[in-house]
Amino acid sequence: MISEYVRLFKARGYMKRNLPFLYSWHAYVGYELDLYEAFKKPKTIMEVAEEHELKEDLLKRWVEVGGVIGYLKKKSKERYQTVRKFMVPSSKHNPRSTGVLLKEMMELHIPTLIKYPKMMKTEKKEQFNQKEHGMVVAQTSSLLEQLAIPRVMKVMKKAKPNTVVDVGCGSGGYLLKLSQKFPKAQMLGIELNEDVAEEASKNCQKQKQVEIVCEDVHKWSPKDKVDFVMLNNILHYISPADRTELFKKISEWLPPKGTLSVVSPIHNSKHGGQFSSVFNSFFTAFDNLYPLPSEDDLKDLANATELKLEKMQPVIREGGWYQITFTKLK
Ligand SMILES: C[S@@+](CC[C@H](N)C(=O)[O-])C[C@H]1O[C@@H](n2cnc3c(N)ncnc32)[C@H](O)[C@@H]1O
C-alpha cells in the first residue's frame, strides 16, 4: 500500500515540477507565430485562425492554455486579448525580442537533451550546425551583454587600452557599446560565421573605429600588439587542447600588463550549478562543442601561459556566469 502512495507521490512530483514548461511552450508558440501580436486587440479564435491561416482546433487549445496561465484574457463576444505583456516575448519582427531564447531552448537544447538515451548507447553524437543555428545563438548570447558590459567596462576603464580585439564577437554588441564609451580605442571583431559577421558590421557601421573581420581565430594573428582582448561566450566552441593554444597565442598578442577579459559560465563554480551542469550536458552531446571550463581549468590555462588570473566576478549568479580578468605578466 505504501509503495502505491510512493508511486503516486513520485508521479505527482514529476508532473508538478514540469508545470513551468507550459509557460515556456506557450511563449515559444506565441513567438514563432506572432500570436501575442495577433491578439493584441480582442479577437475571436476564428478571426485569428483565418487571418493567419492557422488550424483553428490547435489555436483554440493554445488560447485555452493562455487563459489558464494568465497570458490571454477572455473578453466579451468570445474574443481574447493578450495580457501581461511584460511576461510574453515581443514580436518576432523585433530583433531584440527575448523570443530567440525560447527558440534556442525549444528547438536546440530540449531536443538534444531528449536524445541522451539513444546517444549514450550508440556513441553517435550530434554535429553543431553553425550555419543553421549561429545567428540565433549569437542573438541569445547578446541578451547577456547588458549584464556583462558594466563589468567589462570597469576592467577596460582601468586598463585604458588603445587597441581592443573581440574574439568571436557575434553580432558586435560588446564592440558597439564599448566603442561608444571608449571612442579613442581602435577595436576589431573576429567572427567565424559569415552571416553573423555581416550583422556585426551592420550593427557597428556608425562606429568608425570598429572593424569586423570574418576569420577563424585559430588562423588569425594581429600585426601589432593588442592591449585588450575579449573572449565572450566562446570557450565552449573551443576544445580544451585548443584553448591552451589560444591562450598561448593571446598571451603573445598582449604587451606586458595587457588584459584578457573572458565572459563564460564556469563549471562547478560557487554559483549556478544547475545551469552549468545542464549546459555541459548539452555541449557534450555535440562532437564540435566542448564542456565549460572550471575555475581550476582557468588557473591551468593561466599557468600554461604568461597570464595571471586576476579576478573572477559573477555576472549572473544563478547562471554561474562570470567575467574573468587575466593580465599578461611580462
Ligand atoms: C555564443 S556566440 C557569442 C557572441 C558574443 N561574443 C557574445 O558574447 O554575445 C560565440 C561566437 O563565436 C564565434 N566563433 C566560434 N568559433 C570561432 C572561431 N574559431 N573564430 C572566430 N569566431 C568563432 C561563433 O560564430 C559565435 O558567433
mmCIF file of C-alpha atoms and ligand atoms in Angstrom:
data_model
loop_
_atom_site.group_PDB
_atom_site.id
_atom_site.type_symbol
_atom_site.label_atom_id
_atom_site.label_comp_id
_atom_site.label_asym_id
_atom_site.label_seq_id
_atom_site.Cartn_x
_atom_site.Cartn_y
_atom_site.Cartn_z
ATOM 1 C CA MET A 1 0.000 0.000 0.000
ATOM 2 C CA ILE A 2 2.771 2.404 0.950
ATOM 3 C CA SER A 3 4.527 1.756 -2.332
ATOM 4 C CA GLU A 4 1.326 2.763 -4.166
ATOM 5 C CA TYR A 5 1.438 6.110 -2.325
ATOM 6 C CA VAL A 6 5.100 6.499 -3.156
ATOM 7 C CA ARG A 7 4.352 5.860 -6.853
ATOM 8 C CA LEU A 8 1.627 8.475 -6.812
ATOM 9 C CA PHE A 9 3.764 10.915 -4.893
ATOM 10 C CA LYS A 10 6.616 10.492 -7.358
ATOM 11 C CA ALA A 11 4.357 10.845 -10.403
ATOM 12 C CA ARG A 12 2.770 13.945 -8.906
ATOM 13 C CA GLY A 13 6.235 15.353 -8.266
ATOM 14 C CA TYR A 14 7.309 14.880 -11.902
ATOM 15 C CA MET A 15 4.108 16.490 -13.167
ATOM 16 C CA LYS A 16 4.345 19.441 -10.805
ATOM 17 C CA ARG A 17 7.994 20.111 -11.475
ATOM 18 C CA ASN A 18 7.259 20.080 -15.192
ATOM 19 C CA LEU A 19 4.489 22.687 -14.971
ATOM 20 C CA PRO A 20 6.752 25.653 -15.773
ATOM 21 C CA PHE A 21 7.218 24.011 -19.191
ATOM 22 C CA LEU A 22 3.683 25.107 -20.029
ATOM 23 C CA TYR A 23 4.689 28.771 -19.767
ATOM 24 C CA SER A 24 7.758 28.295 -21.980
ATOM 25 C CA TRP A 25 5.807 26.240 -24.520
ATOM 26 C CA HIS A 26 3.050 28.852 -24.713
ATOM 27 C CA ALA A 27 5.515 31.691 -25.109
ATOM 28 C CA TYR A 28 7.514 29.746 -27.737
ATOM 29 C CA VAL A 29 4.440 29.048 -29.899
ATOM 30 C CA GLY A 30 3.238 32.620 -29.398
ATOM 31 C CA TYR A 31 6.624 33.962 -30.505
ATOM 32 C CA GLU A 32 7.006 31.647 -33.514
ATOM 33 C CA LEU A 33 3.576 32.532 -34.917
ATOM 34 C CA ASP A 34 3.439 36.071 -33.567
ATOM 35 C CA LEU A 35 0.203 35.200 -31.782
ATOM 36 C CA TYR A 36 0.507 37.648 -28.891
ATOM 37 C CA GLU A 37 0.582 40.370 -31.565
ATOM 38 C CA ALA A 38 -2.404 38.781 -33.311
ATOM 39 C CA PHE A 39 -4.381 39.019 -30.059
ATOM 40 C CA LYS A 40 -3.079 42.484 -29.193
ATOM 41 C CA LYS A 41 -6.610 43.781 -29.704
ATOM 42 C CA PRO A 42 -9.506 41.498 -28.663
ATOM 43 C CA LYS A 43 -10.133 38.939 -31.423
ATOM 44 C CA THR A 44 -12.048 35.683 -31.794
ATOM 45 C CA ILE A 45 -10.159 32.450 -32.404
ATOM 46 C CA MET A 46 -11.830 32.115 -35.778
ATOM 47 C CA GLU A 47 -10.723 35.594 -36.856
ATOM 48 C CA VAL A 48 -7.086 34.946 -35.958
ATOM 49 C CA ALA A 49 -7.132 31.444 -37.491
ATOM 50 C CA GLU A 50 -8.411 32.898 -40.752
ATOM 51 C CA GLU A 51 -6.138 35.930 -40.831
ATOM 52 C CA HIS A 52 -3.002 33.846 -40.141
ATOM 53 C CA GLU A 53 -4.083 30.640 -41.917
ATOM 54 C CA LEU A 54 -3.829 28.502 -38.783
ATOM 55 C CA LYS A 55 -5.605 25.322 -37.710
ATOM 56 C CA GLU A 56 -8.494 26.505 -35.601
ATOM 57 C CA ASP A 57 -8.675 23.482 -33.270
ATOM 58 C CA LEU A 58 -4.979 23.819 -32.326
ATOM 59 C CA LEU A 59 -5.208 27.582 -31.940
ATOM 60 C CA LYS A 60 -8.205 27.066 -29.647
ATOM 61 C CA ARG A 61 -6.070 24.831 -27.364
ATOM 62 C CA TRP A 62 -3.229 27.342 -27.312
ATOM 63 C CA VAL A 63 -5.686 30.108 -26.407
ATOM 64 C CA GLU A 64 -7.168 27.912 -23.660
ATOM 65 C CA VAL A 65 -3.739 27.361 -22.105
ATOM 66 C CA GLY A 66 -3.071 31.103 -22.404
ATOM 67 C CA GLY A 67 -6.221 31.750 -20.416
ATOM 68 C CA VAL A 68 -5.252 29.281 -17.673
ATOM 69 C CA ILE A 69 -1.727 30.667 -17.223
ATOM 70 C CA GLY A 70 -2.913 34.257 -17.470
ATOM 71 C CA TYR A 71 -1.176 35.315 -20.697
ATOM 72 C CA LEU A 72 -4.512 35.821 -22.506
ATOM 73 C CA LYS A 73 -7.820 37.062 -21.191
ATOM 74 C CA LYS A 74 -11.328 36.331 -22.393
ATOM 75 C CA LYS A 75 -13.215 39.462 -23.367
ATOM 76 C CA SER A 76 -16.821 39.892 -24.423
ATOM 77 C CA LYS A 77 -18.253 38.161 -27.510
ATOM 78 C CA GLU A 78 -15.862 35.183 -27.437
ATOM 79 C CA ARG A 79 -12.886 37.437 -28.057
ATOM 80 C CA TYR A 80 -9.460 37.048 -26.439
ATOM 81 C CA GLN A 81 -6.691 39.529 -25.754
ATOM 82 C CA THR A 82 -3.012 39.338 -24.809
ATOM 83 C CA VAL A 83 -2.436 40.487 -21.241
ATOM 84 C CA ARG A 84 0.672 40.570 -19.013
ATOM 85 C CA LYS A 85 2.746 41.844 -21.924
ATOM 86 C CA PHE A 86 5.801 42.079 -19.678
ATOM 87 C CA MET A 87 5.763 38.268 -19.373
ATOM 88 C CA VAL A 88 5.387 37.312 -23.041
ATOM 89 C CA PRO A 89 8.046 37.788 -25.739
ATOM 90 C CA SER A 90 7.644 40.755 -28.056
ATOM 91 C CA SER A 91 7.025 40.264 -31.761
ATOM 92 C CA LYS A 92 9.323 38.129 -33.889
ATOM 93 C CA HIS A 93 9.874 41.221 -36.033
ATOM 94 C CA ASN A 94 11.661 42.893 -33.135
ATOM 95 C CA PRO A 95 15.350 41.849 -33.390
ATOM 96 C CA ARG A 96 15.706 42.390 -29.641
ATOM 97 C CA SER A 97 12.833 40.057 -28.735
ATOM 98 C CA THR A 98 13.572 37.623 -25.902
ATOM 99 C CA GLY A 99 11.738 35.006 -28.002
ATOM 100 C CA VAL A 100 15.091 33.952 -29.504
ATOM 101 C CA LEU A 101 15.982 32.432 -26.149
ATOM 102 C CA LEU A 102 12.788 30.339 -26.222
ATOM 103 C CA LYS A 103 13.611 29.313 -29.771
ATOM 104 C CA GLU A 104 17.080 28.151 -28.789
ATOM 105 C CA MET A 105 15.744 26.290 -25.744
ATOM 106 C CA MET A 106 12.876 24.589 -27.532
ATOM 107 C CA GLU A 107 14.480 23.825 -30.890
ATOM 108 C CA LEU A 108 18.032 23.116 -29.826
ATOM 109 C CA HIS A 109 18.532 22.447 -26.125
ATOM 110 C CA ILE A 110 15.498 20.328 -25.239
ATOM 111 C CA PRO A 111 15.513 18.113 -28.380
ATOM 112 C CA THR A 112 19.233 17.461 -27.838
ATOM 113 C CA LEU A 113 18.814 16.525 -24.184
ATOM 114 C CA ILE A 114 15.969 14.168 -25.096
ATOM 115 C CA LYS A 115 18.314 12.269 -27.418
ATOM 116 C CA TYR A 116 20.564 11.305 -24.497
ATOM 117 C CA PRO A 117 19.323 7.691 -24.038
ATOM 118 C CA LYS A 118 19.865 6.876 -27.718
ATOM 119 C CA MET A 119 23.154 8.734 -27.917
ATOM 120 C CA MET A 120 24.608 7.044 -24.841
ATOM 121 C CA LYS A 121 24.079 3.649 -26.438
ATOM 122 C CA THR A 122 25.293 4.402 -29.930
ATOM 123 C CA GLU A 123 28.041 6.892 -29.084
ATOM 124 C CA LYS A 124 26.921 8.807 -32.136
ATOM 125 C CA LYS A 125 26.986 12.464 -31.265
ATOM 126 C CA GLU A 126 25.384 15.496 -32.811
ATOM 127 C CA GLN A 127 27.166 17.988 -35.042
ATOM 128 C CA PHE A 128 26.512 21.622 -34.153
ATOM 129 C CA ASN A 129 25.485 23.364 -37.364
ATOM 130 C CA GLN A 130 26.989 26.856 -37.270
ATOM 131 C CA LYS A 131 25.181 27.954 -40.407
ATOM 132 C CA GLU A 132 21.767 26.896 -39.148
ATOM 133 C CA HIS A 133 21.950 27.962 -35.502
ATOM 134 C CA GLY A 134 24.765 30.547 -35.460
ATOM 135 C CA MET A 135 22.522 33.584 -35.734
ATOM 136 C CA VAL A 136 20.027 32.548 -33.023
ATOM 137 C CA VAL A 137 22.870 31.610 -30.669
ATOM 138 C CA ALA A 138 24.589 34.968 -31.255
ATOM 139 C CA GLN A 139 21.272 36.746 -30.606
ATOM 140 C CA THR A 140 20.614 34.904 -27.334
ATOM 141 C CA SER A 141 24.175 35.500 -26.253
ATOM 142 C CA SER A 142 23.640 39.212 -26.729
ATOM 143 C CA LEU A 143 20.886 39.097 -24.055
ATOM 144 C CA LEU A 144 23.666 38.704 -21.538
ATOM 145 C CA GLU A 145 25.532 41.713 -22.782
ATOM 146 C CA GLN A 146 23.519 44.185 -20.779
ATOM 147 C CA LEU A 147 24.629 42.496 -17.551
ATOM 148 C CA ALA A 148 28.199 41.734 -18.554
ATOM 149 C CA ILE A 149 29.038 45.084 -20.180
ATOM 150 C CA PRO A 150 29.262 47.142 -16.960
ATOM 151 C CA ARG A 151 31.815 44.645 -15.602
ATOM 152 C CA VAL A 152 33.843 44.646 -18.828
ATOM 153 C CA MET A 153 33.675 48.466 -18.950
ATOM 154 C CA LYS A 154 35.093 48.666 -15.448
ATOM 155 C CA VAL A 155 38.010 46.429 -16.379
ATOM 156 C CA MET A 156 38.561 48.392 -19.589
ATOM 157 C CA LYS A 157 38.471 51.722 -17.774
ATOM 158 C CA LYS A 158 41.295 50.514 -15.578
ATOM 159 C CA ALA A 159 43.289 49.064 -18.483
ATOM 160 C CA LYS A 160 42.926 52.182 -20.708
ATOM 161 C CA PRO A 161 43.590 50.248 -23.943
ATOM 162 C CA ASN A 162 44.425 51.845 -27.293
ATOM 163 C CA THR A 163 43.631 48.620 -29.148
ATOM 164 C CA VAL A 164 40.932 46.020 -28.492
ATOM 165 C CA VAL A 165 40.199 42.654 -30.150
ATOM 166 C CA ASP A 166 36.916 40.807 -29.555
ATOM 167 C CA VAL A 167 37.352 37.131 -30.471
ATOM 168 C CA GLY A 168 34.052 35.548 -31.610
ATOM 169 C CA CYS A 169 32.374 38.949 -31.492
ATOM 170 C CA GLY A 170 28.941 37.599 -32.516
ATOM 171 C CA SER A 171 26.659 40.374 -33.717
ATOM 172 C CA GLY A 172 29.030 43.021 -32.338
ATOM 173 C CA GLY A 173 27.038 44.128 -29.307
ATOM 174 C CA TYR A 174 30.045 44.409 -26.994
ATOM 175 C CA LEU A 175 32.072 46.336 -29.588
ATOM 176 C CA LEU A 176 29.215 48.726 -30.272
ATOM 177 C CA LYS A 177 28.688 49.654 -26.618
ATOM 178 C CA LEU A 178 32.373 49.689 -25.694
ATOM 179 C CA SER A 179 33.311 51.853 -28.691
ATOM 180 C CA GLN A 180 30.625 54.361 -27.693
ATOM 181 C CA LYS A 181 32.125 54.526 -24.212
ATOM 182 C CA PHE A 182 35.789 54.491 -25.322
ATOM 183 C CA PRO A 183 35.758 56.339 -28.660
ATOM 184 C CA LYS A 184 39.540 56.655 -28.897
ATOM 185 C CA ALA A 185 40.299 52.923 -28.797
ATOM 186 C CA GLN A 186 40.680 51.050 -32.103
ATOM 187 C CA MET A 187 38.545 47.916 -31.985
ATOM 188 C CA LEU A 188 38.478 44.776 -34.101
ATOM 189 C CA GLY A 189 35.942 41.927 -34.020
ATOM 190 C CA ILE A 190 36.826 38.449 -35.305
ATOM 191 C CA GLU A 191 33.840 36.315 -36.251
ATOM 192 C CA LEU A 192 33.825 32.904 -37.933
ATOM 193 C CA ASN A 193 30.213 32.830 -39.128
ATOM 194 C CA GLU A 194 29.745 34.874 -42.295
ATOM 195 C CA ASP A 195 26.117 35.912 -41.679
ATOM 196 C CA VAL A 196 26.886 36.850 -38.077
ATOM 197 C CA ALA A 197 29.983 38.844 -39.121
ATOM 198 C CA GLU A 198 27.868 40.724 -41.660
ATOM 199 C CA GLU A 199 25.306 41.503 -38.972
ATOM 200 C CA ALA A 200 28.110 42.765 -36.678
ATOM 201 C CA SER A 201 29.447 45.060 -39.439
ATOM 202 C CA LYS A 202 25.951 46.454 -39.945
ATOM 203 C CA ASN A 203 25.424 46.998 -36.220
ATOM 204 C CA CYS A 204 28.762 48.791 -35.837
ATOM 205 C CA GLN A 205 28.766 50.729 -39.123
ATOM 206 C CA LYS A 206 28.426 54.107 -37.400
ATOM 207 C CA GLN A 207 31.471 53.402 -35.212
ATOM 208 C CA LYS A 208 34.395 54.352 -37.418
ATOM 209 C CA GLN A 209 36.958 52.895 -35.008
ATOM 210 C CA VAL A 210 35.380 49.409 -35.189
ATOM 211 C CA GLU A 211 36.338 46.878 -37.841
ATOM 212 C CA ILE A 212 34.898 43.384 -38.229
ATOM 213 C CA VAL A 213 36.695 40.541 -39.986
ATOM 214 C CA CYS A 214 35.239 37.153 -40.863
ATOM 215 C CA GLU A 215 38.077 34.840 -39.771
ATOM 216 C CA ASP A 216 38.825 31.740 -37.756
ATOM 217 C CA VAL A 217 40.749 32.901 -34.676
ATOM 218 C CA HIS A 218 42.961 29.814 -34.861
ATOM 219 C CA LYS A 219 44.284 31.040 -38.204
ATOM 220 C CA TRP A 220 44.467 34.748 -37.416
ATOM 221 C CA SER A 221 47.159 36.929 -35.830
ATOM 222 C CA PRO A 222 47.380 40.681 -35.311
ATOM 223 C CA LYS A 223 50.135 42.727 -36.956
ATOM 224 C CA ASP A 224 50.867 44.660 -33.750
ATOM 225 C CA LYS A 225 50.393 44.055 -30.057
ATOM 226 C CA VAL A 226 46.817 44.287 -28.709
ATOM 227 C CA ASP A 227 46.208 45.932 -25.321
ATOM 228 C CA PHE A 228 42.859 44.318 -24.536
ATOM 229 C CA VAL A 229 41.458 41.005 -25.783
ATOM 230 C CA MET A 230 37.945 39.699 -25.126
ATOM 231 C CA LEU A 231 36.660 36.119 -25.238
ATOM 232 C CA ASN A 232 32.943 36.404 -24.564
ATOM 233 C CA ASN A 233 30.891 33.202 -24.504
ATOM 234 C CA ILE A 234 33.105 31.378 -26.945
ATOM 235 C CA LEU A 235 35.105 28.895 -24.846
ATOM 236 C CA HIS A 236 32.565 26.102 -25.421
ATOM 237 C CA TYR A 237 33.346 26.288 -29.165
ATOM 238 C CA ILE A 238 36.993 25.551 -28.485
ATOM 239 C CA SER A 239 38.333 22.162 -27.375
ATOM 240 C CA PRO A 240 40.344 22.086 -24.134
ATOM 241 C CA ALA A 241 43.563 21.412 -26.108
ATOM 242 C CA ASP A 242 42.845 24.298 -28.483
ATOM 243 C CA ARG A 243 42.023 26.541 -25.507
ATOM 244 C CA THR A 244 45.596 26.160 -24.280
ATOM 245 C CA GLU A 245 46.908 27.020 -27.747
ATOM 246 C CA LEU A 246 44.564 30.012 -27.988
ATOM 247 C CA PHE A 247 45.555 31.324 -24.555
ATOM 248 C CA LYS A 248 49.225 30.984 -25.550
ATOM 249 C CA LYS A 249 48.527 32.896 -28.757
ATOM 250 C CA ILE A 250 46.607 35.646 -26.964
ATOM 251 C CA SER A 251 49.343 35.905 -24.377
ATOM 252 C CA GLU A 252 51.766 36.616 -27.242
ATOM 253 C CA TRP A 253 49.468 39.288 -28.693
ATOM 254 C CA LEU A 254 49.337 41.157 -25.389
ATOM 255 C CA PRO A 255 52.047 43.597 -24.245
ATOM 256 C CA PRO A 256 53.230 43.367 -20.600
ATOM 257 C CA LYS A 257 50.280 44.228 -18.300
ATOM 258 C CA GLY A 258 47.871 43.749 -21.234
ATOM 259 C CA THR A 259 44.417 42.385 -20.364
ATOM 260 C CA LEU A 260 42.401 39.350 -21.396
ATOM 261 C CA SER A 261 38.742 39.541 -20.349
ATOM 262 C CA VAL A 262 36.665 36.349 -20.521
ATOM 263 C CA VAL A 263 32.885 36.068 -20.083
ATOM 264 C CA SER A 264 31.655 32.499 -19.655
ATOM 265 C CA PRO A 265 29.617 30.215 -17.431
ATOM 266 C CA ILE A 266 32.016 28.352 -15.164
ATOM 267 C CA HIS A 267 31.552 24.681 -14.337
ATOM 268 C CA ASN A 268 31.398 23.685 -10.669
ATOM 269 C CA SER A 269 31.524 27.309 -9.604
ATOM 270 C CA LYS A 270 30.201 28.616 -6.309
ATOM 271 C CA HIS A 271 27.031 29.826 -8.056
ATOM 272 C CA GLY A 272 24.727 28.435 -10.731
ATOM 273 C CA GLY A 273 25.495 24.706 -10.504
ATOM 274 C CA GLN A 274 22.199 23.696 -12.134
ATOM 275 C CA PHE A 275 22.724 25.887 -15.167
ATOM 276 C CA SER A 276 26.328 24.982 -15.850
ATOM 277 C CA SER A 277 25.624 21.252 -15.414
ATOM 278 C CA VAL A 278 22.791 21.322 -17.942
ATOM 279 C CA PHE A 279 24.851 23.456 -20.338
ATOM 280 C CA ASN A 280 27.593 20.871 -20.134
ATOM 281 C CA SER A 281 25.094 18.075 -20.792
ATOM 282 C CA PHE A 282 24.038 19.968 -23.910
ATOM 283 C CA PHE A 283 27.559 20.779 -25.142
ATOM 284 C CA THR A 284 28.800 17.231 -24.563
ATOM 285 C CA ALA A 285 26.101 15.914 -26.900
ATOM 286 C CA PHE A 286 27.959 17.533 -29.824
ATOM 287 C CA ASP A 287 31.178 16.473 -31.488
ATOM 288 C CA ASN A 288 32.123 20.087 -32.085
ATOM 289 C CA LEU A 289 31.115 21.734 -28.779
ATOM 290 C CA TYR A 290 33.021 21.325 -25.529
ATOM 291 C CA PRO A 291 32.318 21.385 -21.781
ATOM 292 C CA LEU A 292 32.659 24.633 -19.881
ATOM 293 C CA PRO A 293 35.905 25.257 -18.018
ATOM 294 C CA SER A 294 36.043 25.093 -14.242
ATOM 295 C CA GLU A 295 37.932 27.638 -12.149
ATOM 296 C CA ASP A 296 40.820 25.142 -11.910
ATOM 297 C CA ASP A 297 40.861 24.809 -15.728
ATOM 298 C CA LEU A 298 41.192 28.595 -15.967
ATOM 299 C CA LYS A 299 44.062 28.556 -13.483
ATOM 300 C CA ASP A 300 45.737 25.801 -15.541
ATOM 301 C CA LEU A 301 45.298 27.891 -18.690
ATOM 302 C CA ALA A 302 46.938 30.842 -16.968
ATOM 303 C CA ASN A 303 49.774 28.641 -15.686
ATOM 304 C CA ALA A 304 50.425 27.267 -19.162
ATOM 305 C CA THR A 305 50.888 30.819 -20.467
ATOM 306 C CA GLU A 306 52.277 34.108 -19.251
ATOM 307 C CA LEU A 307 48.901 35.178 -17.945
ATOM 308 C CA LYS A 308 47.782 35.687 -14.383
ATOM 309 C CA LEU A 309 44.189 35.098 -13.298
ATOM 310 C CA GLU A 310 43.450 38.389 -11.524
ATOM 311 C CA LYS A 311 39.744 38.329 -10.739
ATOM 312 C CA MET A 312 36.541 36.323 -11.209
ATOM 313 C CA GLN A 313 33.332 38.241 -10.812
ATOM 314 C CA PRO A 314 29.809 36.835 -11.130
ATOM 315 C CA VAL A 315 27.699 38.366 -13.912
ATOM 316 C CA ILE A 316 24.605 36.220 -13.341
ATOM 317 C CA ARG A 317 24.893 34.286 -10.123
ATOM 318 C CA GLU A 318 22.088 31.802 -10.765
ATOM 319 C CA GLY A 319 23.520 31.034 -14.204
ATOM 320 C CA GLY A 320 27.083 30.584 -12.928
ATOM 321 C CA TRP A 321 28.194 33.261 -15.423
ATOM 322 C CA TYR A 322 31.414 35.102 -14.658
ATOM 323 C CA GLN A 323 33.640 37.820 -16.024
ATOM 324 C CA ILE A 324 37.235 36.776 -15.554
ATOM 325 C CA THR A 325 40.216 39.098 -15.862
ATOM 326 C CA PHE A 326 43.701 37.866 -16.791
ATOM 327 C CA THR A 327 46.780 40.077 -17.125
ATOM 328 C CA LYS A 328 49.971 39.481 -19.018
ATOM 329 C CA LEU A 329 52.856 39.014 -16.591
ATOM 330 C CA LYS A 330 55.875 40.278 -18.512
HETATM 331 C C1 LIG B 1 27.889 32.278 -28.365
HETATM 332 S S1 LIG B 1 28.494 33.401 -29.546
HETATM 333 C C2 LIG B 1 28.986 34.780 -28.521
HETATM 334 C C3 LIG B 1 28.967 36.084 -29.256
HETATM 335 C C4 LIG B 1 29.448 37.295 -28.459
HETATM 336 N N1 LIG B 1 30.850 37.183 -28.108
HETATM 337 C C5 LIG B 1 28.609 37.467 -27.222
HETATM 338 O O1 LIG B 1 29.094 37.129 -26.127
HETATM 339 O O2 LIG B 1 27.464 37.943 -27.310
HETATM 340 C C6 LIG B 1 30.085 32.753 -29.985
HETATM 341 C C7 LIG B 1 30.553 33.266 -31.305
HETATM 342 O O3 LIG B 1 31.898 32.834 -31.530
HETATM 343 C C8 LIG B 1 32.049 32.557 -32.905
HETATM 344 N N2 LIG B 1 33.192 31.630 -33.084
HETATM 345 C C9 LIG B 1 33.244 30.326 -32.748
HETATM 346 N N3 LIG B 1 34.437 29.789 -33.063
HETATM 347 C C10 LIG B 1 35.167 30.797 -33.618
HETATM 348 C C11 LIG B 1 36.483 30.867 -34.177
HETATM 349 N N4 LIG B 1 37.266 29.782 -34.212
HETATM 350 N N5 LIG B 1 36.903 32.046 -34.670
HETATM 351 C C12 LIG B 1 36.099 33.148 -34.638
HETATM 352 N N6 LIG B 1 34.837 33.136 -34.128
HETATM 353 C C13 LIG B 1 34.370 31.976 -33.631
HETATM 354 C C14 LIG B 1 30.719 31.931 -33.287
HETATM 355 O O4 LIG B 1 30.478 32.006 -34.678
HETATM 356 C C15 LIG B 1 29.729 32.754 -32.465
HETATM 357 O O5 LIG B 1 29.164 33.825 -33.178
#
